[in-house]
XYZ file of C-alpha atoms in Angstrom:
401
model
C -13.900 64.300 8.316
C -17.351 65.341 9.531
C -18.730 64.858 13.025
C -20.797 61.807 12.086
C -17.767 59.960 10.672
C -15.730 60.704 13.812
C -18.481 59.317 16.054
C -18.648 56.142 13.939
C -14.859 55.600 14.086
C -14.731 56.252 17.846
C -17.585 53.788 18.375
C -15.799 51.134 16.343
C -12.606 51.719 18.344
C -14.463 51.299 21.642
C -16.051 48.060 20.414
C -12.627 46.673 19.425
C -11.152 47.545 22.822
C -14.097 45.910 24.637
C -13.735 42.775 22.495
C -10.016 42.573 23.319
C -10.713 42.960 27.060
C -13.416 40.267 26.924
C -11.124 37.899 25.038
C -8.249 38.383 27.477
C -10.312 38.070 30.670
C -12.632 35.203 29.700
C -11.762 31.807 31.277
C -10.263 29.267 28.930
C -12.361 26.198 28.195
C -10.889 22.863 29.255
C -9.269 21.200 26.264
C -10.152 17.472 26.061
C -8.214 16.876 22.844
C -6.311 13.575 23.024
C -2.771 14.860 22.599
C -0.350 12.453 24.343
C 2.362 15.070 23.818
C 5.066 15.515 26.452
C 4.646 19.295 26.246
C 0.870 19.366 26.871
C -0.496 19.900 30.383
C -4.095 19.392 29.263
C -5.982 16.368 30.705
C -5.048 14.066 27.822
C -1.447 15.206 27.480
C 1.585 13.288 28.790
C 3.498 16.071 30.554
C 3.462 14.275 33.937
C 4.477 10.896 32.499
C 7.369 12.300 30.479
C 8.817 14.053 33.524
C 8.599 10.835 35.561
C 10.128 8.508 32.946
C 13.648 9.112 34.254
C 12.702 6.892 37.223
C 12.343 3.960 34.801
C 15.346 4.776 32.596
C 18.975 3.833 33.175
C 20.097 7.195 31.756
C 18.704 10.424 30.425
C 15.449 10.041 28.554
C 16.080 10.539 24.834
C 13.486 12.091 22.514
C 12.679 11.040 18.941
C 11.042 13.753 16.810
C 11.354 11.755 13.564
C 9.648 8.684 12.215
C 11.177 5.535 13.644
C 12.978 4.620 10.410
C 14.869 7.931 10.290
C 15.622 7.860 14.012
C 16.993 4.312 14.163
C 19.115 4.949 11.065
C 21.165 7.457 13.109
C 20.682 6.123 16.656
C 23.394 4.561 18.812
C 22.890 0.782 18.735
C 25.738 -0.198 21.058
C 23.595 0.007 24.206
C 20.174 -1.559 24.615
C 17.237 0.829 24.688
C 13.480 0.921 25.145
C 11.342 3.010 22.792
C 8.041 4.187 24.269
C 5.103 4.848 21.913
C 1.869 6.223 23.416
C -0.973 7.502 21.224
C -4.618 6.792 20.411
C -3.591 5.166 17.113
C -0.201 3.934 15.950
C 0.640 3.016 12.364
C 3.980 1.879 10.899
C 4.574 1.635 7.161
C 6.786 -1.025 5.557
C 10.133 0.739 6.094
C 9.262 1.728 9.656
C 8.097 -1.809 10.455
C 11.327 -3.367 9.200
C 13.424 -0.884 11.186
C 11.407 -1.581 14.320
C 11.637 -5.364 13.986
C 15.401 -5.172 13.389
C 15.709 -2.954 16.463
C 13.923 -5.497 18.696
C 15.762 -8.409 17.072
C 19.006 -6.939 18.454
C 17.720 -7.360 22.020
C 15.978 -4.020 22.510
C 12.462 -3.352 23.782
C 9.482 -1.531 22.296
C 6.557 -0.408 24.450
C 3.340 0.556 22.671
C 0.151 1.766 24.310
C -2.613 2.480 21.831
C -6.270 1.743 21.213
C -5.488 0.542 17.712
C -2.338 -0.908 16.122
C -1.883 -0.841 12.358
C 1.056 -1.869 10.189
C 3.340 -4.731 9.134
C 5.296 -4.775 12.395
C 2.213 -5.598 14.449
C 0.946 -8.071 11.842
C 4.248 -9.957 12.161
C 3.510 -10.540 15.851
C 0.223 -12.337 15.010
C -1.908 -10.173 17.260
C -5.320 -8.668 16.691
C -6.985 -5.803 18.560
C -10.678 -5.075 18.926
C -11.491 -1.410 19.368
C -14.696 -0.037 20.830
C -16.115 2.668 18.584
C -17.749 4.913 21.150
C -17.357 8.214 22.966
C -14.599 9.252 25.334
C -16.684 8.563 28.452
C -17.433 4.825 28.453
C -18.761 2.344 30.963
C -16.356 1.613 33.853
C -13.840 -1.167 33.279
C -11.566 -3.035 35.679
C -7.904 -3.344 34.749
C -6.050 -6.154 36.520
C -2.551 -7.618 36.482
C -2.109 -11.377 36.198
C 0.665 -11.320 38.806
C -0.671 -11.611 42.400
C 2.193 -9.362 43.553
C 0.669 -6.464 41.596
C -2.870 -6.949 42.890
C -2.666 -3.716 44.886
C -2.119 -1.790 41.661
C -5.300 -3.020 39.970
C -7.646 -0.213 39.109
C -11.191 0.488 37.993
C -11.295 3.220 35.344
C -14.633 4.968 35.742
C -14.268 7.689 33.118
C -11.963 8.938 30.360
C -10.931 5.429 29.363
C -10.459 3.200 26.357
C -11.790 -0.366 26.495
C -9.906 -1.892 23.577
C -8.413 -5.343 24.082
C -6.584 -8.143 22.276
C -8.801 -10.727 20.590
C -5.994 -13.012 19.397
C -2.315 -13.461 20.300
C 0.568 -15.765 19.395
C 0.476 -18.137 22.365
C 3.978 -19.479 21.675
C 5.725 -16.127 22.151
C 3.208 -14.110 24.160
C 2.809 -13.650 27.899
C -0.391 -12.052 29.189
C 0.498 -9.485 31.856
C -2.840 -7.777 32.382
C -6.552 -8.022 31.582
C -9.590 -5.786 31.252
C -13.041 -6.694 32.551
C -16.121 -4.940 31.180
C -19.826 -5.329 31.907
C -22.367 -5.196 29.094
C -26.000 -4.064 29.213
C -27.084 -7.525 30.405
C -24.740 -7.308 33.406
C -22.502 -10.002 31.891
C -18.798 -9.556 32.557
C -16.179 -10.178 29.894
C -12.465 -10.466 30.616
C -9.872 -10.060 27.867
C -6.107 -9.407 27.755
C -5.075 -5.772 27.380
C -1.394 -5.946 28.420
C 0.922 -8.509 26.803
C 4.619 -9.170 26.274
C 5.753 -10.680 22.965
C 9.312 -12.009 22.698
C 11.046 -11.515 19.352
C 14.399 -12.741 18.105
C 17.139 -14.714 19.814
C 18.677 -11.894 21.887
C 15.929 -11.226 24.396
C 14.123 -8.505 22.447
C 10.483 -7.957 23.286
C 7.372 -5.965 22.473
C 5.206 -4.858 25.400
C 1.754 -3.917 24.106
C -1.018 -2.136 25.999
C -4.461 -1.017 24.780
C -5.395 1.848 27.125
C -3.179 4.903 26.417
C -5.526 7.065 28.511
C -3.972 5.475 31.616
C -0.750 7.433 30.963
C -2.343 10.859 30.503
C -2.211 13.682 33.039
C -5.848 13.030 33.979
C -5.081 9.552 35.322
C -1.656 10.244 36.870
C -2.488 13.084 39.271
C -3.991 13.006 42.768
C -2.354 9.717 43.777
C -3.769 7.682 40.865
C -0.451 6.775 39.261
C -0.098 3.236 40.706
C -1.575 1.410 37.707
C 0.569 3.226 35.116
C 3.672 2.768 37.256
C 2.993 -0.970 37.506
C 2.652 -1.236 33.716
C 5.953 0.590 33.206
C 7.624 -1.656 35.770
C 7.627 -4.420 33.135
C 10.122 -2.390 31.098
C 13.715 -3.581 31.475
C 16.058 -1.167 33.264
C 17.699 0.443 30.244
C 17.731 3.828 28.549
C 14.310 5.004 27.393
C 13.592 6.778 24.108
C 10.404 8.847 24.172
C 8.572 8.999 20.843
C 7.455 12.545 20.105
C 6.528 11.973 16.456
C 3.593 9.543 16.390
C 1.347 11.867 18.417
C -2.156 13.170 17.800
C -1.126 16.403 19.510
C 2.151 16.864 17.642
C 2.579 20.562 16.879
C 3.177 21.122 13.186
C 3.556 24.642 11.786
C 3.339 24.527 8.002
C 2.647 28.182 7.200
C 3.350 31.668 8.615
C -0.388 32.267 8.994
C -0.778 29.231 11.263
C 2.083 30.477 13.420
C 0.403 33.894 13.686
C -2.972 32.396 14.645
C -1.388 30.189 17.321
C 0.098 33.223 19.069
C -2.638 35.250 20.877
C -0.842 38.617 20.520
C -0.080 38.113 16.824
C -3.565 36.747 16.221
C -5.235 39.896 17.569
C -2.808 42.113 15.665
C -3.746 40.240 12.495
C -7.485 40.527 13.182
C -7.267 44.270 13.906
C -5.200 44.838 10.764
C -7.743 42.957 8.651
C -10.628 44.857 10.265
C -8.874 48.185 9.663
C -8.206 47.233 6.056
C -11.878 46.399 5.543
C -12.913 49.765 6.999
C -10.451 51.518 4.721
C -11.861 49.745 1.676
C -15.437 50.582 2.692
C -14.833 54.308 3.270
C -12.465 54.594 0.310
C -14.914 52.808 -1.948
C -17.638 55.344 -1.224
C -15.417 58.177 -2.488
C -13.858 56.576 -5.572
C -16.159 53.834 -6.827
C -14.955 52.579 -10.196
C -17.334 51.519 -12.923
C -18.400 47.910 -12.530
C -18.220 46.088 -15.872
C -21.147 44.026 -17.104
C -20.470 40.317 -16.751
C -22.627 37.920 -18.691
C -24.332 35.146 -16.769
C -22.350 31.914 -16.811
C -23.803 28.912 -18.559
C -24.868 25.947 -16.497
C -21.952 23.564 -17.018
C -21.947 21.492 -13.838
C -19.946 18.587 -15.241
C -17.243 20.841 -16.702
C -17.082 22.782 -13.451
C -16.744 19.599 -11.388
C -14.029 18.256 -13.700
C -12.142 21.555 -13.536
C -12.279 21.657 -9.736
C -11.122 18.043 -9.480
C -8.196 18.687 -11.841
C -7.320 21.806 -9.850
C -7.191 19.844 -6.566
C -5.078 17.136 -8.193
C -2.759 19.624 -9.911
C -1.934 21.367 -6.666
C -1.476 18.112 -4.760
C -4.500 18.643 -2.485
C -4.897 14.909 -1.960
C -6.309 15.358 1.554
C -9.296 17.322 0.233
C -9.962 14.751 -2.487
C -9.729 11.843 -0.009
C -12.146 13.561 2.402
C -14.683 14.064 -0.379
C -14.325 10.497 -1.661
C -14.905 9.159 1.875
C -17.959 11.417 2.300
C -19.348 10.304 -1.070
C -18.743 6.628 -0.273
C -20.478 6.892 3.120
C -23.414 8.662 1.419
C -23.481 5.813 -1.115
C -23.753 3.327 1.786
C -26.536 5.305 3.444
C -28.490 5.672 0.192
C -28.099 2.148 -1.187
C -27.821 -0.007 1.942
C -29.763 2.163 4.424
C -27.044 1.888 7.069
C -26.157 4.446 9.729
C -22.525 5.515 9.187
C -22.166 7.510 12.417
C -20.236 4.680 14.083
C -18.022 2.456 11.936
C -17.944 -0.361 14.486
C -17.856 -4.160 14.109
C -21.679 -4.310 13.975
C -21.687 -1.832 11.088
C -18.995 -3.859 9.298
C -21.028 -7.061 9.608
C -24.197 -5.395 8.251
C -22.245 -3.782 5.426
C -20.761 -7.126 4.391
C -24.209 -8.749 4.294
C -25.925 -5.994 2.339
C -23.106 -5.279 -0.111
C -22.314 -8.875 -1.024
C -18.685 -8.526 0.067
C -16.899 -10.708 2.586
C -16.606 -9.579 6.183
C -12.814 -9.503 5.834
C -12.966 -7.210 2.776
C -15.506 -4.953 4.485
C -13.375 -4.711 7.632
C -10.236 -3.984 5.584
C -11.983 -1.128 3.768
C -13.475 0.381 6.959
C -10.134 0.121 8.776
C -8.454 1.925 5.880
C -11.111 4.671 5.964
C -10.554 5.150 9.701
C -6.812 5.232 9.171
C -7.108 7.927 6.484
C -9.527 9.993 8.621
C -7.021 9.946 11.487
C -4.322 11.595 9.345
C -3.944 15.306 8.671
C -1.996 14.913 5.426
C -2.271 12.361 2.656
C -0.274 11.265 -0.355
C -1.136 10.446 -3.947
C -0.400 6.795 -3.234
C -3.035 6.734 -0.478
C -5.581 8.399 -2.800
C -4.970 5.779 -5.496
C -5.204 2.968 -2.936
C -8.494 4.362 -1.546
C -10.000 4.652 -5.034
C -8.928 1.088 -5.856
C -10.442 -0.320 -2.635
C -13.744 1.523 -3.137
C -14.032 0.382 -6.771
C -13.327 -3.237 -5.827
C -15.868 -3.019 -3.035
C -18.684 -1.413 -5.050
C -18.201 -3.786 -7.991
C -19.476 -6.596 -5.728
C -22.570 -4.740 -4.534
C -25.911 -6.498 -4.750
């Protein structure tokens, strides 16, 4: 190795060492990801709440890492329990909904705090939620309890909030426990229920539903601000609590060895250095023993065949998530091109405009948009969901003006 090559290698080594030092010593950026996980100490994690739940439980706090159908199939049903669900969005399929309703019908309690409820179980309770499609930092809102005894625990959330509320409830079985008051641009105040109790069955079972999960995050429970959340949890009956650790936006899922390596800082840097060293080896080795590059004829322009081949490849390998993402992107582009609508925020105003311009009913437009939002909130998708999405889009576009 000549002198010039040694200088180049030494320089590269120094650069790698400096990069490692900079990476280790730089301050970590604050993570505002909405996690709701009991293990996360970030602002929107639920580490503080989980460690305080024992004060509201009659025994040790149990943890469910499975979907609710699998958990209840093996759970002890001799003693009454309360299952606590907290997440930005909560969806139960048909089997999960039936298991949950049977669980409450036996006299148990389910507590759900979410900005959006979706599934047969919630439909059976005849409730409807209106969600604000906006950023994390919204206008301040006042959260109050209907009971005068809890007036001291009322709170104004000034930042990091969610202003969703119930727009319809079953008045025969529902008790309103709390409300939310917001002020619009015209300084007009609107008060709506955001904390309700719905009785179910003949054995005292009940659903307690809340629409501001941010109230239970670390951000809103520290520095003496826990009174509101504690008052909400005080409506839970004194029985053993089961903490849901499955329906979480921040649930840690390791599906490949590479993801595990990249989540560990030491292994990640070892992987990067190995890849960088391998690239250097290929570069220097290639200069010495460069093989003859064969002549490759220019490919014909067959865009349709290429697109069909790529689509079949995605479908063959079960990459339904990729196909669903592209179908959603294409559909939103179709809306922008044909109806001249802004698809940045899929809110109720957008749904109303879409229904008018497309010739579909408002209910059909809302059902399609809700299903798009549900699919975008998931990390993995199934073939059934892809078929359902394609069917909904075809039905919708067939009615276009």
